[in-house]
mmCIF file of C-alpha atoms in Angstrom:
data_model
loop_
_atom_site.group_PDB
_atom_site.id
_atom_site.type_symbol
_atom_site.label_atom_id
_atom_site.label_comp_id
_atom_site.label_asym_id
_atom_site.label_seq_id
_atom_site.Cartn_x
_atom_site.Cartn_y
_atom_site.Cartn_z
ATOM 1 C CA MET W 1 -2.922 -15.215 18.330
ATOM 2 C CA GLY W 2 -3.358 -12.405 20.757
ATOM 3 C CA ASN W 3 -5.753 -9.566 21.756
ATOM 4 C CA PHE W 4 -6.411 -7.841 18.439
ATOM 5 C CA ASN W 5 -6.140 -4.040 18.235
ATOM 6 C CA CYS W 6 -8.735 -3.888 15.518
ATOM 7 C CA HIS W 7 -12.191 -3.371 16.790
ATOM 8 C CA PHE W 8 -13.837 -5.150 13.918
ATOM 9 C CA CYS W 9 -16.104 -2.218 13.106
ATOM 10 C CA HIS W 10 -19.033 -2.901 10.802
ATOM 11 C CA ILE W 11 -17.610 -0.222 8.487
ATOM 12 C CA CYS W 12 -13.849 0.204 8.492
ATOM 13 C CA ASP W 13 -13.916 4.207 7.980
ATOM 14 C CA GLY W 14 -11.399 5.398 10.557
ATOM 15 C CA TYR W 15 -13.685 6.487 13.214
ATOM 16 C CA GLY W 16 -13.582 3.350 15.465
ATOM 17 C CA CYS W 17 -9.757 3.678 16.116
ATOM 18 C CA ILE W 18 -9.262 7.340 16.164
ATOM 19 C CA GLY W 19 -5.706 8.149 17.178
ATOM 20 C CA GLU W 20 -4.827 4.576 18.155
ATOM 21 C CA MET W 21 -1.108 4.332 17.345
ATOM 22 C CA PRO W 22 0.131 1.695 17.997
ATOM 23 C CA GLY W 23 -2.937 0.196 16.615
ATOM 24 C CA MET W 24 -5.012 0.661 13.454
ATOM 25 C CA GLY W 25 -5.651 4.338 13.698
ATOM 26 C CA GLY W 26 -3.635 7.336 12.566
ATOM 27 C CA PRO W 27 -2.211 10.696 13.645
ATOM 28 C CA PHE W 28 -4.152 13.937 13.817
ATOM 29 C CA LEU W 29 -7.223 12.069 15.008
ATOM 30 C CA SER W 30 -7.029 9.806 11.929
ATOM 31 C CA ARG W 31 -8.094 12.648 9.749
ATOM 32 C CA ASN W 32 -6.443 11.287 6.564
ATOM 33 C CA PHE W 33 -7.602 7.689 7.217
ATOM 34 C CA ILE W 34 -11.089 9.074 7.531
ATOM 35 C CA ALA W 35 -10.779 11.193 4.415
ATOM 36 C CA ASN W 36 -9.509 8.304 2.355
ATOM 37 C CA CYS W 37 -12.640 6.345 3.121
ATOM 38 C CA SER W 38 -15.161 9.214 2.797
ATOM 39 C CA ASP W 39 -13.753 10.403 -0.516
ATOM 40 C CA TRP W 40 -14.164 7.111 -2.127
ATOM 41 C CA ASN W 41 -17.737 7.015 -0.987
ATOM 42 C CA ASP W 42 -18.335 10.491 -2.535
ATOM 43 C CA PHE W 43 -16.630 9.547 -5.853
ATOM 44 C CA ALA W 44 -18.642 6.209 -5.982
ATOM 45 C CA LYS W 45 -21.907 8.121 -5.535
ATOM 46 C CA ASP W 46 -20.963 10.567 -8.233
ATOM 47 C CA LEU W 47 -20.139 7.666 -10.647
ATOM 48 C CA GLU W 48 -23.550 6.050 -9.976
ATOM 49 C CA SER W 49 -25.262 9.274 -11.233
ATOM 50 C CA SER W 50 -24.187 8.468 -14.713
ATOM 51 C CA SER W 51 -25.030 5.128 -16.387
ATOM 52 C CA GLN W 52 -22.724 5.711 -19.253
ATOM 53 C CA ARG W 53 -19.696 6.469 -16.913
ATOM 54 C CA MET W 54 -20.647 3.430 -14.773
ATOM 55 C CA GLU W 55 -20.625 1.114 -17.595
ATOM 56 C CA ALA W 56 -17.233 2.473 -18.750
ATOM 57 C CA ALA W 57 -15.895 2.106 -15.182
ATOM 58 C CA LYS W 58 -17.126 -1.568 -14.997
ATOM 59 C CA GLU W 59 -15.345 -2.318 -18.223
ATOM 60 C CA LYS W 60 -12.127 -0.958 -16.866
ATOM 61 C CA ALA W 61 -12.476 -2.424 -13.492
ATOM 62 C CA SER W 62 -12.505 -5.879 -14.860
ATOM 63 C CA SER W 63 -8.697 -5.493 -15.429
ATOM 64 C CA VAL W 64 -7.919 -3.695 -12.265
ATOM 65 C CA LYS W 65 -5.807 -5.855 -9.966
ATOM 66 C CA ILE W 66 -6.306 -6.192 -6.251
ATOM 67 C CA ARG W 67 -3.146 -6.516 -4.240
ATOM 68 C CA LEU W 68 -2.453 -6.796 -0.463
ATOM 69 C CA ALA W 69 -0.974 -3.616 0.694
ATOM 70 C CA PRO W 70 2.343 -3.980 2.651
ATOM 71 C CA MET W 71 1.790 -4.290 6.296
ATOM 72 C CA THR W 72 4.104 -4.802 9.256
ATOM 73 C CA GLY W 73 4.028 -4.264 13.120
ATOM 74 C CA ALA W 74 2.129 -7.473 13.932
ATOM 75 C CA VAL W 75 2.593 -7.092 17.653
ATOM 76 C CA GLU W 76 2.255 -3.354 18.137
ATOM 77 C CA ASN W 77 -0.369 -2.577 15.466
ATOM 78 C CA VAL W 78 -2.396 -5.684 14.901
ATOM 79 C CA GLY W 79 -2.152 -7.346 18.275
ATOM 80 C CA TYR W 80 -0.460 -10.641 17.507
ATOM 81 C CA ASP W 81 1.458 -12.279 20.400
ATOM 82 C CA GLU W 82 4.505 -12.725 18.116
ATOM 83 C CA GLU W 83 5.657 -10.997 14.939
ATOM 84 C CA GLU W 84 6.508 -13.871 12.694
ATOM 85 C CA PRO W 85 3.265 -15.787 12.461
ATOM 86 C CA PHE W 86 1.270 -12.893 11.169
ATOM 87 C CA TYR W 87 3.104 -12.630 7.936
ATOM 88 C CA TYR W 88 2.532 -16.264 6.960
ATOM 89 C CA ASP W 89 -1.082 -16.223 8.151
ATOM 90 C CA LEU W 90 -1.965 -13.070 6.094
ATOM 91 C CA ILE W 91 0.194 -13.933 2.987
ATOM 92 C CA SER W 92 -1.142 -17.504 2.890
ATOM 93 C CA ALA W 93 -4.881 -16.409 3.323
ATOM 94 C CA CYS W 94 -4.576 -13.792 0.594
ATOM 95 C CA HIS W 95 -2.807 -16.161 -1.723
ATOM 96 C CA LYS W 96 -5.426 -18.790 -1.365
ATOM 97 C CA ALA W 97 -8.110 -16.194 -1.979
ATOM 98 C CA GLY W 98 -6.447 -14.947 -5.218
ATOM 99 C CA VAL W 99 -5.302 -11.685 -3.893
ATOM 100 C CA LEU W 100 -1.873 -10.466 -5.326
ATOM 101 C CA LEU W 101 0.695 -10.000 -2.648
ATOM 102 C CA GLY W 102 2.621 -7.105 -1.228
ATOM 103 C CA ILE W 103 5.131 -7.120 1.657
ATOM 104 C CA GLY W 104 6.971 -4.200 3.322
ATOM 105 C CA ASP W 105 10.033 -3.299 5.175
ATOM 106 C CA GLY W 106 10.209 -2.526 8.946
ATOM 107 C CA VAL W 107 12.339 -2.203 12.112
ATOM 108 C CA PRO W 108 13.977 -4.456 12.962
ATOM 109 C CA ASP W 109 14.969 -6.173 9.604
ATOM 110 C CA CYS W 110 13.294 -9.390 10.625
ATOM 111 C CA LYS W 111 9.980 -7.803 9.471
ATOM 112 C CA LEU W 112 10.999 -7.726 5.918
ATOM 113 C CA LEU W 113 12.643 -11.115 6.146
ATOM 114 C CA TYR W 114 9.537 -12.669 7.754
ATOM 115 C CA GLY W 115 7.560 -11.312 4.718
ATOM 116 C CA ILE W 116 10.025 -12.679 2.152
ATOM 117 C CA ASP W 117 10.014 -16.082 3.863
ATOM 118 C CA ALA W 118 6.186 -16.161 3.912
ATOM 119 C CA VAL W 119 6.053 -15.397 0.121
ATOM 120 C CA LYS W 120 8.533 -18.220 -0.427
ATOM 121 C CA LYS W 121 6.534 -20.647 1.625
ATOM 122 C CA VAL W 122 3.328 -20.160 -0.465
ATOM 123 C CA GLY W 123 5.357 -20.379 -3.643
ATOM 124 C CA SER W 124 4.484 -16.984 -5.050
ATOM 125 C CA LYS W 125 5.902 -13.569 -5.846
ATOM 126 C CA ALA W 126 5.145 -10.168 -4.225
ATOM 127 C CA ALA W 127 5.524 -6.511 -4.616
ATOM 128 C CA VAL W 128 8.266 -5.583 -2.151
ATOM 129 C CA PHE W 129 8.617 -2.131 -0.661
ATOM 130 C CA ILE W 130 11.736 -0.911 0.949
ATOM 131 C CA LYS W 131 12.093 2.052 3.283
ATOM 132 C CA PRO W 132 14.093 5.010 2.094
ATOM 133 C CA TYR W 133 17.299 4.053 3.840
ATOM 134 C CA PRO W 134 20.687 5.194 2.841
ATOM 135 C CA ASP W 135 21.412 3.716 -0.585
ATOM 136 C CA GLU W 136 23.725 0.957 0.614
ATOM 137 C CA LYS W 137 20.984 -0.478 2.842
ATOM 138 C CA ILE W 138 18.426 -0.207 -0.007
ATOM 139 C CA PHE W 139 20.643 -2.221 -2.370
ATOM 140 C CA GLU W 140 21.243 -4.793 0.400
ATOM 141 C CA ARG W 141 17.489 -5.259 0.757
ATOM 142 C CA ILE W 142 16.928 -5.590 -2.949
ATOM 143 C CA GLU W 143 19.287 -8.597 -2.865
ATOM 144 C CA TRP W 144 17.254 -10.093 -0.055
ATOM 145 C CA ALA W 145 14.003 -9.596 -1.894
ATOM 146 C CA ARG W 146 15.105 -10.560 -5.435
ATOM 147 C CA PRO W 147 13.954 -14.189 -5.199
ATOM 148 C CA VAL W 148 10.357 -13.140 -4.543
ATOM 149 C CA ALA W 149 10.153 -9.722 -6.023
ATOM 150 C CA GLU W 150 7.425 -9.339 -8.765
ATOM 151 C CA TYR W 151 7.874 -5.560 -8.313
ATOM 152 C CA CYS W 152 10.106 -3.736 -5.956
ATOM 153 C CA GLY W 153 9.878 -0.124 -4.830
ATOM 154 C CA ILE W 154 10.859 2.516 -2.499
ATOM 155 C CA ASP W 155 8.378 3.601 0.226
ATOM 156 C CA ILE W 156 9.172 7.288 0.120
ATOM 157 C CA ASP W 157 6.120 8.305 2.336
ATOM 158 C CA SER W 158 7.626 6.467 5.291
ATOM 159 C CA SER W 159 10.150 9.229 5.696
ATOM 160 C CA ASN W 160 7.301 11.241 7.134
ATOM 161 C CA ILE W 161 7.136 8.830 10.148
ATOM 162 C CA ALA W 162 9.178 10.792 12.625
ATOM 163 C CA THR W 163 10.061 8.113 15.049
ATOM 164 C CA MET W 164 11.246 5.718 12.348
ATOM 165 C CA ARG W 165 12.914 8.464 10.370
ATOM 166 C CA ASN W 166 15.109 9.260 13.339
ATOM 167 C CA LEU W 167 15.579 5.709 14.531
ATOM 168 C CA VAL W 168 17.012 4.279 11.172
ATOM 169 C CA HIS W 169 17.960 7.400 9.243
ATOM 170 C CA LEU W 170 15.282 7.516 6.648
ATOM 171 C CA GLU W 171 15.999 9.971 3.891
ATOM 172 C CA ARG W 172 13.884 12.116 1.470
ATOM 173 C CA LYS W 173 15.244 10.579 -1.739
ATOM 174 C CA THR W 174 16.309 12.680 -4.729
ATOM 175 C CA PRO W 175 15.370 11.914 -8.257
ATOM 176 C CA SER W 176 18.987 10.889 -9.049
ATOM 177 C CA GLN W 177 18.923 8.419 -6.193
ATOM 178 C CA LEU W 178 15.687 6.965 -7.369
ATOM 179 C CA LEU W 179 16.983 6.718 -10.879
ATOM 180 C CA ALA W 180 19.909 4.588 -9.642
ATOM 181 C CA VAL W 181 17.546 2.246 -7.778
ATOM 182 C CA LYS W 182 15.419 1.976 -11.002
ATOM 183 C CA LYS W 183 18.442 1.154 -13.026
ATOM 184 C CA GLU W 184 19.539 -1.514 -10.529
ATOM 185 C CA LEU W 185 16.129 -3.122 -10.436
ATOM 186 C CA ASN W 186 15.471 -2.968 -14.170
ATOM 187 C CA SER W 187 18.948 -4.642 -14.732
ATOM 188 C CA LYS W 188 17.501 -7.574 -12.835
ATOM 189 C CA GLY W 189 14.226 -7.620 -14.723
ATOM 190 C CA ILE W 190 12.278 -6.155 -11.748
ATOM 191 C CA PRO W 191 9.821 -3.216 -12.292
ATOM 192 C CA PHE W 192 10.460 -0.216 -10.184
ATOM 193 C CA VAL W 193 7.711 1.303 -7.968
ATOM 194 C CA ILE W 194 7.667 4.659 -6.240
ATOM 195 C CA LYS W 195 5.238 4.283 -3.254
ATOM 196 C CA GLY W 196 3.974 7.208 -1.389
ATOM 197 C CA ILE W 197 3.161 9.754 -4.140
ATOM 198 C CA PHE W 198 0.983 12.346 -2.292
ATOM 199 C CA LEU W 199 2.557 15.757 -2.742
ATOM 200 C CA GLU W 200 2.908 18.230 -5.533
ATOM 201 C CA GLU W 201 6.627 17.896 -5.629
ATOM 202 C CA ASP W 202 6.171 14.147 -5.946
ATOM 203 C CA VAL W 203 4.352 14.593 -9.314
ATOM 204 C CA GLU W 204 7.361 16.644 -10.553
ATOM 205 C CA MET W 205 9.758 13.875 -9.336
ATOM 206 C CA VAL W 206 7.803 11.268 -11.236
ATOM 207 C CA LYS W 207 8.149 13.248 -14.438
ATOM 208 C CA GLU W 208 11.884 13.181 -14.059
ATOM 209 C CA VAL W 209 12.281 9.510 -12.799
ATOM 210 C CA LYS W 210 9.552 7.901 -14.921
ATOM 211 C CA PRO W 211 9.136 4.804 -12.657
ATOM 212 C CA ASP W 212 7.541 1.703 -14.058
ATOM 213 C CA VAL W 213 4.808 2.038 -11.418
ATOM 214 C CA VAL W 214 3.503 5.114 -9.531
ATOM 215 C CA PHE W 215 1.823 4.211 -6.300
ATOM 216 C CA ILE W 216 -0.433 6.870 -4.747
ATOM 217 C CA SER W 217 -0.387 6.376 -1.013
ATOM 218 C CA ASN W 218 -0.517 8.365 2.302
ATOM 219 C CA HIS W 219 0.352 5.124 4.261
ATOM 220 C CA GLY W 220 -3.200 4.469 5.026
ATOM 221 C CA GLY W 221 -3.480 7.897 6.626
ATOM 222 C CA ARG W 222 -0.699 6.773 9.131
ATOM 223 C CA VAL W 223 2.018 9.332 8.233
ATOM 224 C CA GLU W 224 2.347 13.088 9.210
ATOM 225 C CA THR W 225 1.740 14.695 5.843
ATOM 226 C CA ARG W 226 -0.601 17.192 4.186
ATOM 227 C CA GLU W 227 -4.254 16.913 4.840
ATOM 228 C CA GLY W 228 -6.186 15.026 2.110
ATOM 229 C CA SER W 229 -7.145 11.680 0.643
ATOM 230 C CA THR W 230 -5.552 9.401 -2.026
ATOM 231 C CA ALA W 231 -8.778 9.363 -3.886
ATOM 232 C CA SER W 232 -8.736 13.050 -4.431
ATOM 233 C CA PHE W 233 -5.052 13.073 -5.297
ATOM 234 C CA LEU W 234 -5.593 10.341 -7.852
ATOM 235 C CA LYS W 235 -8.549 12.401 -9.377
ATOM 236 C CA GLU W 236 -6.420 15.569 -9.615
ATOM 237 C CA HIS W 237 -3.156 14.113 -10.827
ATOM 238 C CA SER W 238 -3.942 10.932 -12.727
ATOM 239 C CA SER W 239 -3.453 12.209 -16.228
ATOM 240 C CA ALA W 240 -0.049 13.816 -15.389
ATOM 241 C CA LEU W 241 1.114 10.678 -13.529
ATOM 242 C CA LYS W 242 -0.025 8.130 -16.204
ATOM 243 C CA GLY W 243 1.941 9.963 -18.819
ATOM 244 C CA ASN W 244 5.141 9.303 -16.977
ATOM 245 C CA CYS W 245 4.732 5.655 -15.728
ATOM 246 C CA GLY W 246 3.548 2.316 -16.992
ATOM 247 C CA GLU W 247 1.083 1.504 -14.180
ATOM 248 C CA LEU W 248 -0.775 3.618 -11.630
ATOM 249 C CA TRP W 249 -1.587 2.036 -8.164
ATOM 250 C CA VAL W 250 -3.562 3.566 -5.294
ATOM 251 C CA ASP W 251 -4.397 2.478 -1.823
ATOM 252 C CA GLY W 252 -6.049 4.075 1.280
ATOM 253 C CA GLY W 253 -9.798 3.441 2.194
ATOM 254 C CA ILE W 254 -10.806 1.092 -0.584
ATOM 255 C CA ARG W 255 -13.403 -1.087 0.968
ATOM 256 C CA THR W 256 -16.072 -1.981 -1.729
ATOM 257 C CA TYR W 257 -16.643 -2.849 -5.361
ATOM 258 C CA SER W 258 -18.075 0.709 -5.811
ATOM 259 C CA HIS W 259 -14.704 2.082 -4.533
ATOM 260 C CA LEU W 260 -12.948 -0.177 -7.087
ATOM 261 C CA LEU W 261 -15.131 1.117 -9.857
ATOM 262 C CA ALA W 262 -14.307 4.733 -8.843
ATOM 263 C CA ALA W 263 -10.641 3.951 -8.770
ATOM 264 C CA ALA W 264 -10.845 2.344 -12.217
ATOM 265 C CA SER W 265 -12.782 5.316 -13.576
ATOM 266 C CA LEU W 266 -9.991 7.693 -12.238
ATOM 267 C CA GLY W 267 -7.226 5.728 -14.102
ATOM 268 C CA ALA W 268 -5.939 3.227 -11.397
ATOM 269 C CA THR W 269 -4.629 -0.017 -12.788
ATOM 270 C CA SER W 270 -4.319 -1.731 -9.378
ATOM 271 C CA VAL W 271 -5.802 -1.147 -5.939
ATOM 272 C CA LEU W 272 -4.015 -2.136 -2.680
ATOM 273 C CA VAL W 273 -5.851 -2.994 0.494
ATOM 274 C CA GLY W 274 -4.319 -3.439 3.879
ATOM 275 C CA ARG W 275 -6.270 -2.983 7.089
ATOM 276 C CA PRO W 276 -9.492 -4.780 5.853
ATOM 277 C CA PHE W 277 -7.596 -7.945 4.909
ATOM 278 C CA ALA W 278 -5.776 -7.963 8.315
ATOM 279 C CA SER W 279 -9.069 -7.348 10.081
ATOM 280 C CA ALA W 280 -10.776 -10.084 8.064
ATOM 281 C CA LEU W 281 -8.046 -12.527 8.932
ATOM 282 C CA CYS W 282 -8.210 -11.711 12.614
ATOM 283 C CA ARG W 283 -12.017 -11.887 12.724
ATOM 284 C CA ALA W 284 -12.682 -14.974 10.508
ATOM 285 C CA GLY W 285 -9.441 -16.367 9.284
ATOM 286 C CA GLU W 286 -9.068 -17.590 5.597
ATOM 287 C CA LYS W 287 -12.848 -17.421 5.130
ATOM 288 C CA GLY W 288 -12.900 -13.762 6.088
ATOM 289 C CA VAL W 289 -10.187 -12.878 3.601
ATOM 290 C CA ALA W 290 -11.834 -14.777 0.762
ATOM 291 C CA GLU W 291 -15.190 -13.133 1.394
ATOM 292 C CA LEU W 292 -13.706 -9.801 1.483
ATOM 293 C CA PHE W 293 -11.873 -10.346 -1.843
ATOM 294 C CA ALA W 294 -15.166 -11.449 -3.291
ATOM 295 C CA THR W 295 -16.887 -8.258 -2.010
ATOM 296 C CA LEU W 296 -14.098 -6.131 -3.607
ATOM 297 C CA ARG W 297 -14.581 -7.916 -6.943
ATOM 298 C CA GLY W 298 -18.326 -7.399 -6.813
ATOM 299 C CA LEU W 299 -19.050 -11.156 -6.626
#
């Protein structure tokens, strides 16, 4: 497959790949990647201090879904020799393990098309995330994705990736533009997701757009945005966001069943996991992915 860029750290907490981009790390010495992981640890410890809250969290966690976070860049970030095989390998292993699927957009277009093709090959559906291109390109990609789209959303936080923003003209979308995408998707029976909710102004936008799904994300700590963690953002804004959407998803730093419990206690209905599934695949193949899924489920 190649020389993997993941170091297979015993604990995936952001310290082993500090600043490695391309690679598994993040900008600013991986500060938000590290914060994502450490804050889930803190919230999990806090939850353990109350048996009553812990029992309530366990009850909620039983209905929280685990989904593969969208991942692209197999060659530059993961270390595969070729781009295409990664998508089928990861999608297939996650599907067999019982993980719900997610795929993402990338440059060049083949990255999204490889993901769509992999989902088709395993006979499933996925949450499909499209970059915030000019509207014409977004609607084109919706048509590409429609046969496999369980959900479809705009990956608004990727507009903070300077190199990609300049290369393919990514935009900061307005509420009216997002409402138009929501209308188009809902007309096709596909729930609309806004991915990348991580700023105060994003919360106000959600109140106006009222998407089917709000997805709190800082791109795994890989975008140049404000300092902080998705866990803390979920804790602070959960109530306001849940009042303006149907489902509340979160990713970034979720590694264990205790993290899943913490997310459930804060109102998440789904958690998405990216790096750990890719790492498990590269380290131990389908067996590694299945074992990780069992760990996240507390089995």
